[in-house]
Amino acid sequence: MTEQVLAPSSELLTRFPEVVTADTRKSYEGYLVDRARLVEVATYARDQLGYDYLSSVTGVDYMPDGLMEVVYHLYKTTGGPGLVLKTQTPRENAEVPSLVSVYPGADFQERETWDLLGIRFEGHPDLRRILLWEGFDGYPLRKDWKEAYYEEDGKPFKSRWPDAHVHRAEDKNPYQKNNSYPAGFNPETYTPEGDAALYASLNRTKAVYEAKAGDMDSDLIVVNMGPQHPSTHGVFRFVVALDGETIVGLKPVVGYLHRNHEKIGERNTFLMNMPYTDRLDYLSSLSNNFGYALAVEKLMGIKPPERAEYLRVIMAEFTRISNHLFAIGSFLNDLGAMFTPMLYALVERELILDIFEAVTGSRMMCNYFRFGGVARDLPEGIYEKMRELAFERLPKQIDEIDHFLSNNEIVRSRAQGVGILTPEQAIAFSAAGPMLRGSGVPYDVRRADPYSIYERFDFEVAVRYHGDVYDRFMIRIDEIRQSIRILQQALRDIPQGSIQEGKPQYQVRVPAGEAYGRVEGPKGELGFYVISNGKPNPWRYHVRAPSFINLTAYEMMCTGNKIADTVAILGSIDIVLGETDR
Amino acid sequence: MSDMKKENLNNTKYDIPPELQGQVSITTLDKIYNWGRKASVWPMMFGLACCAIEMICAAASRYDTARFGMEIMRPSPRQTDLMIVSGTVTKKMLPTIVRLYNQMPEPKYVLAMGACASGGGPFKEGYNVVSGVDKYLPVDVYIPGCPPTPQAMLHGMITLQRKIEAEHFPDSRWYSKGSLEAVPIPVLGPDIMDPRQFELIKEQSLARLAEQEENASQVDSVEQKA
Ligand code: SF4
C-alpha cells in the first residue's frame, strides 16, 4: 500500500519555497502547488525526481470553501510510492494550467475534468467536451448541479427508507422522462451544436498534414466509424482523415456509454458503490471490486484476514484470465477470424464464470468484496473445481490457443509492425497494463507498488519489446500463464479462517480523508480516488479508468497506418466502454 | 421443427382425403408465413453495454441461439428484423439508436434486454441515462435481469417467437395501408429533446423563467423595503 515517503518531495519544498506547501489537512497527503507555477513544478518532478508517469488527473469541488482542486497522482515507472500534487483555483472561472506539454497522458483526463467539473485548462491543445456533448447544460459533477431526478444529496433517500415507499421517478417530471431544460429555453429556435467542434479539431490536424505534404492533387477523405460498428467493442466512435488509405488524423469520440458513475457514486453510501464498480469494466468485475475496496480500506485503516486476502487474489487472477481470453477472442474477431477463436476462448471463460457464479452468485456482476473481507466463503466442491482448472485444464488450453494463433501467418502479417508505441511514448501517454508492458516497460502495480499479498507470490512481470499489435496480443497470453502460476501458489497455500474483519455491516463508518487505491487490473492500472468527509456518502469518488486513458495514444498509434489497421490496433488496446465512459 | 408437425400444420377446416395425407397439407398463409419468419429472425449486431456480453455468450457454443434460427447477426440495420437493445441507453447514444431503428425494414421488433434497457436499471437517476428505451421506441419483449443470464435471453427470444407466431395479416401493423411513420429523431440540446415534446418543453421552460423572474422581483422589493 502506498505510504507517502517524505524524502524526494521535501526536496520540492526546499526547491520551491512559497510555491509548494505540504497538504496539512487531516488524512490528506501530498503537496499543494501554486497554480501559476504548476508546469514548472511538474517538469521538475518529472525530470529531476523521476516521477515520469502521470497516473491520474481529476478535480474535486470543495463547494463550501468556494474552491476547486485538481489532483495529480504521479509515479515512477521504476516502482515505488507516488507523489500527489494538488492545485487550487476559485470556483468561479476555475482555471489551471494544462500539463499536456509535460505529460501528454493528461490530455483526455483534463478534457474530462473540464467536461464534468468545468475547470478550464489553460494551454490545452484541444479542450472540448469528451463524455457529454457540446451544448450540454452545465457541469454535472459540481456539487450544486442537480440532475432531473434529483431527490436528495445522499442516499438512502428519506422518501424510500425506512418506510420502503416506492414511486416512479417519471411521475414527478413534467416530461415523464429524465430531462430538464434551462429556464426560458425554446427548442424551436435552438440550433444544436452537433459535431462542429470535433470537425474543427480534425481540420486542424488535417491542415498541419497538408502544409507538410505541400502541393497535393488529392483531397483528404473523412470517414466516421461507429458508434454502431461491428468491431468497435461497443459504442465507440472515431473519425479519421485519410490520404488514400493512410491515416493522417484520428479523433476518438467517447461518452456513448457515459452512465454517470461518479455522480451516482457520490450520492450512494460507500458500500452501495461496490456493485456499481462491477459495471465499470464489466468483463472483470472482481478486479474493480478490489481497487475500490483497497481505497476505502485505506481510509478506514483496516485489513482483511488472511483467508480473505487469498480469496481476493484467486478471484482477481481468475478474472484476469477470463478477461484476457475475451480480449484475445475479440481481437481475432477484429482481424477477421470471425467468431471461431472467440468460441474457443468463450468455452474456457464459461468455466471460470461457473466458479464465479457458484461463489458470488452472479456470472458477471460479482459484487464480492466487502470492506475488510469478502462476502462469502467457497461453497462445497468449488475448491476442487478451481484446482482442476488451474492445474489441469487451463495450462493445456492456453497452450492450444497459443499454438493455433501465435504462429498463424495472417495474424502475424496483420499484427507485426503495426501500431507501434515506443516505451517513451507509452510512459508519456500514461498507457497502462498490457499496452505499457507490450512496449517494453516492465511496470506492473502488483510488483511496482505491491498491494494485498502479491509480494508472496513468485511470478514474472510479462514484458515484450516491439510495442506493436502483435506484442500486445502475445503479452496477454504471457499474462494468462503468469496468472495461472499465481493461482497455483494461492490455491496451494490458502489457509482456513474467517473471511471478514469484524462484523459485516451495511453502513460503514469511513473517517474523513482521502485515499487513492490502485490495482493492476487486466486492462491496466485501475485507480479509485475517494474522499470522505465523515458522512455516509463519499464526497468525491473518481475512477482512474485504464481503458479511457489508454485511448489517449490511439491517434498517435494509428497515424501513418492504413485504415484497416485502426480496428486491429483498437482490438489490441482492449477497451471496454463501460469503463472508458463510466 | 416440432411445432410444425403435420397435425399442427393441418388444423384447418378442410379435410384431406386419406390417400393424400402425408403428401398434401392445407394450412393458412398466416401460419406458414409466420413459421418461416420466426425461425429466421436476424438480430442486429449491436451491443450497448454489459448486457451485450451476455448476448454474445448466448450466441456462443454453450447456449447457442442458432438452435432457434437467430444466429445470423447483421451489422447493417437494413438486413435485420430484430433490435436487441442490450444495455444502458444513454442520451448521447439515443439519436443513433432511433436512427438505426428507423433504418430497419419492416416487420421489425425490439427486445429490451436487461434492467437498463427496460427502465434505466441501476443507472436510472444518471443525468445521461434514458430511463428505458420504451420512452422512444415500441418494445416487444422485456427481459429482466442485470444482466439477464443467457437462459433468460433465450427465453426472451422464444417469447418473441410466440409473438410472431400469433400475428395475423389483416390486423398487423406492418401490412396495413400506408407505411409506418418513422420515429422522430431526438435532438441533443442542453438536454435530450424529443421532437414530439417541443411544445411542452417550451411551455415548461417559459413557465420556469416567469417563476424565476417573479422570485427575483420579490427579492428586489424586499431589498428595497429594507
Ligand atoms: S441491466 Fe445491468 S448488466 Fe445490463 S446493461 Fe444495465 S447495468 Fe449492465
Coordinates of N, CA and C in Angstrom, one line a residue, chain A residues 22-170:
Chain A
A22 N 3.1 21.6 2.0 CA 2.6 20.3 2.3 C 1.1 20.4 2.5
D23 N 0.4 19.4 2.1 CA -1.1 19.4 2.4 C -1.3 19.0 3.8
T24 N -1.7 19.9 4.7 CA -1.8 19.5 6.1 C -3.2 19.2 6.5
R25 N -4.2 19.1 5.6 CA -5.5 18.7 6.1 C -5.4 17.3 6.6
K26 N -6.3 17.0 7.6 CA -6.2 15.7 8.3 C -6.4 14.6 7.3
S27 N -5.5 13.6 7.4 CA -5.6 12.4 6.5 C -5.5 12.7 5.0
Y28 N -4.9 13.9 4.7 CA -4.6 14.1 3.3 C -3.1 14.0 3.1
E29 N -2.8 13.7 1.8 CA -1.3 13.5 1.6 C -0.9 14.4 0.4
G30 N 0.3 14.6 0.2 CA 0.8 15.3 -0.9 C 1.1 16.7 -0.7
Y31 N 1.1 17.5 -1.8 CA 1.6 18.9 -1.8 C 0.7 19.8 -2.5
L32 N 0.4 21.0 -2.0 CA -0.3 22.0 -2.7 C 0.7 22.8 -3.5
V33 N 0.3 23.0 -4.8 CA 1.2 23.8 -5.6 C 0.5 25.0 -6.1
D34 N 1.1 26.2 -6.1 CA 0.6 27.4 -6.6 C 0.3 27.2 -8.1
R35 N -0.9 27.5 -8.5 CA -1.2 27.1 -9.9 C -0.4 27.9 -10.9
A36 N 0.1 29.0 -10.6 CA 0.9 29.8 -11.5 C 2.1 29.1 -11.9
R37 N 2.7 28.3 -11.0 CA 4.0 27.6 -11.4 C 3.9 26.1 -11.4
L38 N 2.7 25.7 -11.6 CA 2.4 24.2 -11.7 C 3.3 23.5 -12.7
V39 N 3.3 24.1 -13.9 CA 4.0 23.4 -15.0 C 5.5 23.3 -14.6
E40 N 6.0 24.3 -14.0 CA 7.4 24.2 -13.6 C 7.7 23.1 -12.6
V41 N 6.8 23.1 -11.6 CA 7.0 22.1 -10.6 C 6.8 20.7 -11.2
A42 N 5.8 20.5 -12.0 CA 5.6 19.2 -12.6 C 6.8 18.8 -13.5
T43 N 7.4 19.7 -14.2 CA 8.5 19.4 -15.0 C 9.7 19.0 -14.1
Y44 N 9.9 19.7 -13.0 CA 10.9 19.3 -12.1 C 10.7 17.9 -11.5
A45 N 9.5 17.6 -11.1 CA 9.2 16.3 -10.6 C 9.5 15.2 -11.6
R46 N 9.2 15.5 -12.9 CA 9.4 14.5 -13.9 C 10.9 14.3 -14.2
D47 N 11.6 15.4 -14.4 CA 13.0 15.3 -14.9 C 14.0 15.1 -13.7
Q48 N 13.8 15.8 -12.6 CA 14.7 15.7 -11.5 C 14.4 14.6 -10.5
L49 N 13.1 14.4 -10.2 CA 12.8 13.5 -9.2 C 12.4 12.1 -9.8
G50 N 12.2 12.0 -11.1 CA 11.9 10.7 -11.7 C 10.5 10.3 -11.7
Y51 N 9.6 11.2 -11.4 CA 8.2 10.8 -11.4 C 7.7 11.0 -12.9
D52 N 8.0 10.0 -13.7 CA 7.7 10.1 -15.1 C 6.4 9.7 -15.5
Y53 N 5.6 9.1 -14.6 CA 4.3 8.5 -15.0 C 3.2 9.2 -14.4
L54 N 2.3 9.9 -15.2 CA 1.2 10.6 -14.6 C 0.0 9.6 -14.5
S55 N -0.3 9.1 -13.3 CA -1.3 8.1 -13.3 C -2.7 8.7 -13.4
S56 N -3.0 9.7 -12.6 CA -4.4 10.2 -12.7 C -4.5 11.7 -12.5
V57 N -5.4 12.3 -13.2 CA -5.7 13.7 -13.0 C -7.2 13.8 -12.7
T58 N -7.6 14.5 -11.7 CA -9.0 14.7 -11.5 C -9.3 15.9 -10.7
G59 N -10.5 16.3 -10.7 CA -10.8 17.5 -10.0 C -11.8 17.2 -8.8
V60 N -11.7 18.1 -7.8 CA -12.7 18.0 -6.7 C -13.3 19.3 -6.5
D61 N -14.6 19.3 -6.2 CA -15.3 20.5 -6.0 C -15.5 20.7 -4.5
Y62 N -14.7 21.6 -3.9 CA -14.9 21.9 -2.5 C -15.8 23.1 -2.4
M63 N -17.1 22.8 -2.6 CA -18.0 23.9 -2.7 C -18.1 24.8 -1.4
P64 N -18.1 24.2 -0.2 CA -18.2 25.0 1.0 C -17.1 26.0 1.1
D65 N -15.9 25.6 0.6 CA -14.7 26.6 0.6 C -14.7 27.5 -0.6
G66 N -15.6 27.3 -1.5 CA -15.5 28.1 -2.8 C -14.3 27.7 -3.6
L67 N -13.8 26.5 -3.5 CA -12.6 26.2 -4.2 C -12.8 24.9 -5.1
M68 N -12.0 24.9 -6.2 CA -11.9 23.7 -7.0 C -10.5 23.3 -6.8
E69 N -10.3 21.9 -6.8 CA -8.9 21.5 -6.7 C -8.7 20.4 -7.7
V70 N -7.5 20.5 -8.3 CA -7.1 19.5 -9.3 C -6.0 18.6 -8.7
V71 N -6.2 17.3 -8.8 CA -5.3 16.4 -8.1 C -4.5 15.6 -9.1
Y72 N -3.2 15.5 -8.9 CA -2.4 14.7 -9.9 C -1.7 13.6 -9.1
H73 N -1.8 12.4 -9.5 CA -1.0 11.3 -8.9 C 0.1 10.9 -9.8
L74 N 1.3 11.1 -9.3 CA 2.5 10.8 -10.1 C 3.2 9.6 -9.6
Y75 N 3.8 8.8 -10.5 CA 4.6 7.6 -10.0 C 5.9 7.5 -10.8
K76 N 6.7 6.7 -10.4 CA 7.9 6.4 -11.1 C 7.7 5.0 -11.8
T77 N 8.2 4.9 -13.1 CA 8.0 3.6 -13.7 C 9.0 2.6 -13.2
T78 N 9.9 3.1 -12.4 CA 10.8 2.1 -11.8 C 10.3 1.5 -10.5
G79 N 9.1 2.0 -10.2 CA 8.4 1.4 -9.0 C 8.5 2.4 -7.8
G80 N 7.8 2.0 -6.8 CA 7.8 2.8 -5.5 C 6.6 3.6 -5.4
P81 N 6.5 4.3 -4.2 CA 5.4 5.1 -3.9 C 5.2 6.3 -4.8
G82 N 4.1 6.9 -4.7 CA 3.8 8.0 -5.6 C 4.0 9.4 -5.0
L83 N 3.7 10.4 -5.8 CA 3.7 11.8 -5.4 C 2.4 12.4 -5.7
V84 N 1.8 13.1 -4.8 CA 0.5 13.7 -5.1 C 0.6 15.2 -5.1
L85 N 0.3 15.8 -6.2 CA 0.3 17.2 -6.3 C -1.1 17.7 -6.4
K86 N -1.3 18.9 -5.8 CA -2.7 19.4 -5.9 C -2.6 20.9 -6.2
T87 N -3.5 21.4 -6.9 CA -3.5 22.8 -7.2 C -4.9 23.4 -7.0
Q88 N -5.1 24.6 -6.5 CA -6.4 25.0 -6.2 C -6.7 26.3 -7.1
T89 N -8.0 26.4 -7.3 CA -8.5 27.6 -8.1 C -9.9 28.0 -7.6
P90 N -10.2 29.2 -7.7 CA -11.6 29.6 -7.2 C -12.6 28.9 -8.1
R91 N -13.8 28.7 -7.5 CA -14.9 28.0 -8.3 C -15.3 28.8 -9.5
E92 N -15.5 30.1 -9.3 CA -15.9 31.0 -10.5 C -14.7 31.0 -11.5
N93 N -15.0 30.8 -12.7 CA -13.9 30.9 -13.8 C -12.8 30.0 -13.4
A94 N -13.1 28.8 -12.9 CA -12.0 27.9 -12.5 C -11.0 27.6 -13.6
E95 N -9.8 27.8 -13.4 CA -8.8 27.6 -14.4 C -7.4 27.3 -13.8
V96 N -6.8 26.3 -14.4 CA -5.4 25.9 -14.0 C -4.6 25.6 -15.3
P97 N -3.3 25.7 -15.3 CA -2.6 25.5 -16.5 C -2.6 24.0 -16.9
S98 N -2.6 23.7 -18.1 CA -2.6 22.4 -18.6 C -1.2 21.7 -18.5
L99 N -1.2 20.4 -18.2 CA 0.0 19.7 -18.1 C 0.3 18.8 -19.3
V100 N -0.5 19.1 -20.4 CA -0.3 18.2 -21.6 C 1.1 18.3 -22.1
S101 N 1.7 19.5 -22.0 CA 3.0 19.7 -22.5 C 4.1 18.9 -21.7
V102 N 3.8 18.6 -20.5 CA 4.7 17.8 -19.7 C 4.4 16.3 -19.7
Y103 N 3.1 16.0 -19.5 CA 2.6 14.7 -19.6 C 1.5 14.6 -20.6
P104 N 1.8 14.1 -21.8 CA 0.7 14.1 -22.9 C -0.4 13.2 -22.4
G105 N -0.2 12.3 -21.5 CA -1.3 11.5 -21.0 C -2.3 12.2 -20.2
A106 N -2.1 13.5 -20.0 CA -3.1 14.3 -19.3 C -4.2 14.7 -20.2
D107 N -4.0 14.6 -21.5 CA -4.9 15.1 -22.5 C -6.4 14.8 -22.2
F108 N -6.8 13.5 -22.3 CA -8.2 13.1 -22.1 C -8.7 13.4 -20.7
Q109 N -7.8 13.2 -19.7 CA -8.2 13.4 -18.4 C -8.5 14.8 -18.1
E110 N -7.8 15.7 -18.6 CA -8.1 17.1 -18.4 C -9.4 17.5 -19.2
R111 N -9.6 16.9 -20.3 CA -10.8 17.2 -21.0 C -12.0 16.7 -20.2
E112 N -11.8 15.5 -19.6 CA -12.9 15.0 -18.7 C -13.2 15.9 -17.6
T113 N -12.1 16.4 -16.9 CA -12.3 17.3 -15.8 C -13.0 18.6 -16.2
W114 N -12.7 19.1 -17.4 CA -13.3 20.3 -18.0 C -14.8 19.9 -18.2
D115 N -15.0 18.8 -18.8 CA -16.4 18.4 -19.2 C -17.3 18.3 -17.9
L116 N -16.8 17.6 -16.9 CA -17.7 17.3 -15.8 C -17.6 18.3 -14.7
L117 N -16.5 19.0 -14.5 CA -16.4 19.9 -13.4 C -16.2 21.4 -13.8
G118 N -16.0 21.6 -15.1 CA -15.9 23.0 -15.6 C -14.7 23.7 -15.2
I119 N -13.6 22.9 -15.0 CA -12.3 23.5 -14.8 C -11.6 23.7 -16.1
R120 N -11.3 24.9 -16.4 CA -10.6 25.2 -17.7 C -9.1 24.9 -17.6
F121 N -8.5 24.3 -18.6 CA -7.1 24.0 -18.6 C -6.4 24.9 -19.6
E122 N -5.8 26.0 -19.1 CA -5.1 26.9 -19.9 C -4.0 26.3 -20.7
G123 N -4.0 26.4 -22.0 CA -2.9 25.9 -22.8 C -3.2 24.5 -23.3
H124 N -4.4 23.9 -23.0 CA -4.7 22.6 -23.5 C -4.9 22.7 -25.0
P125 N -4.3 21.8 -25.8 CA -4.4 22.0 -27.3 C -5.8 21.8 -27.9
D126 N -6.6 21.1 -27.2 CA -7.9 20.7 -27.8 C -9.0 20.5 -26.7
L127 N -9.3 21.6 -26.0 CA -10.2 21.4 -24.9 C -11.6 21.4 -25.4
R128 N -12.2 20.2 -25.5 CA -13.6 20.0 -25.9 C -14.2 19.2 -24.9
R129 N -15.5 19.1 -24.9 CA -16.2 18.1 -24.0 C -15.8 16.7 -24.5
I130 N -15.8 15.8 -23.6 CA -15.4 14.5 -24.0 C -16.5 13.4 -23.8
L131 N -17.0 13.4 -22.6 CA -18.0 12.4 -22.3 C -19.4 12.9 -22.7
L132 N -19.7 14.1 -22.4 CA -21.0 14.7 -22.8 C -20.9 15.3 -24.2
W133 N -21.9 16.0 -24.6 CA -21.8 16.6 -26.0 C -21.8 18.1 -25.8
E134 N -21.2 18.7 -26.9 CA -21.2 20.2 -26.9 C -22.6 20.7 -26.8
G135 N -22.8 21.7 -25.9 CA -24.1 22.2 -25.8 C -24.8 21.7 -24.5
F136 N -24.3 20.7 -23.9 CA -24.9 20.2 -22.7 C -24.9 21.3 -21.6
D137 N -26.0 21.4 -20.8 CA -26.2 22.5 -19.9 C -25.5 22.2 -18.6
G138 N -24.4 22.8 -18.3 CA -23.7 22.8 -17.0 C -22.7 21.7 -16.9
Y139 N -22.1 21.6 -15.7 CA -21.0 20.7 -15.3 C -21.5 19.8 -14.2
P140 N -21.9 18.6 -14.6 CA -22.6 17.8 -13.7 C -21.9 17.4 -12.4
L141 N -20.6 17.3 -12.3 CA -20.0 16.9 -11.1 C -19.9 18.0 -10.1
R142 N -20.2 19.2 -10.5 CA -20.2 20.3 -9.5 C -21.3 20.0 -8.4
K143 N -21.0 20.3 -7.2 CA -21.9 19.9 -6.2 C -23.3 20.6 -6.2
D144 N -23.3 21.8 -6.9 CA -24.6 22.4 -6.9 C -25.4 22.1 -8.2
W145 N -24.9 21.2 -9.0 CA -25.6 20.8 -10.2 C -26.5 19.7 -9.9
K146 N -27.8 19.8 -10.3 CA -28.7 18.7 -9.9 C -29.4 18.1 -11.2
E147 N -29.4 16.8 -11.1 CA -30.0 16.0 -12.3 C -31.5 16.1 -12.2
A148 N -32.1 15.7 -13.3 CA -33.6 15.8 -13.4 C -34.3 15.0 -12.3
Y149 N -33.8 13.9 -12.0 CA -34.5 13.0 -11.0 C -33.9 13.3 -9.6
Y150 N -33.3 14.5 -9.4 CA -32.7 14.8 -8.1 C -33.7 14.6 -6.9
E151 N -33.3 14.0 -5.9 CA -34.2 13.9 -4.7 C -33.5 14.5 -3.5
E152 N -32.3 14.0 -3.2 CA -31.6 14.5 -2.0 C -30.1 14.3 -2.3
D153 N -29.2 14.9 -1.5 CA -27.8 14.8 -1.8 C -27.3 13.4 -1.5
G154 N -27.8 12.7 -0.5 CA -27.2 11.4 -0.3 C -28.3 10.4 0.0
K155 N -27.9 9.2 -0.3 CA -28.8 8.0 0.0 C -28.5 7.5 1.4
P156 N -29.4 6.8 2.0 CA -30.7 6.4 1.5 C -31.7 7.6 1.5
F157 N -32.5 7.7 0.5 CA -33.4 8.8 0.4 C -34.5 8.6 1.5
K158 N -34.9 9.8 2.1 CA -35.9 9.7 3.1 C -37.2 9.2 2.6
S159 N -37.5 9.5 1.3 CA -38.8 9.1 0.8 C -38.9 7.5 0.7
R160 N -37.7 6.9 0.7 CA -37.8 5.4 0.5 C -37.4 4.6 1.7
W161 N -36.7 5.2 2.6 CA -36.2 4.5 3.7 C -36.4 5.3 5.0
P162 N -36.9 4.7 6.1 CA -37.1 3.2 6.3 C -38.5 2.7 6.0
D163 N -39.3 3.6 5.5 CA -40.7 3.1 5.3 C -40.9 2.3 4.0
A164 N -39.9 2.2 3.2 CA -40.0 1.4 1.9 C -41.1 1.9 1.0
H165 N -41.2 3.2 0.8 CA -42.2 3.7 -0.1 C -41.6 3.5 -1.5
V166 N -42.4 3.4 -2.5 CA -42.0 3.3 -3.9 C -42.7 4.3 -4.7
H167 N -42.0 5.0 -5.5 CA -42.7 5.8 -6.5 C -41.9 5.8 -7.8
R168 N -42.5 6.1 -8.9 CA -41.8 6.2 -10.2 C -41.3 7.6 -10.3
A169 N -40.0 7.7 -10.6 CA -39.4 9.0 -10.7 C -40.0 9.7 -11.9
E170 N -40.4 9.0 -12.9 CA -41.0 9.7 -14.1 C -42.2 10.5 -13.7

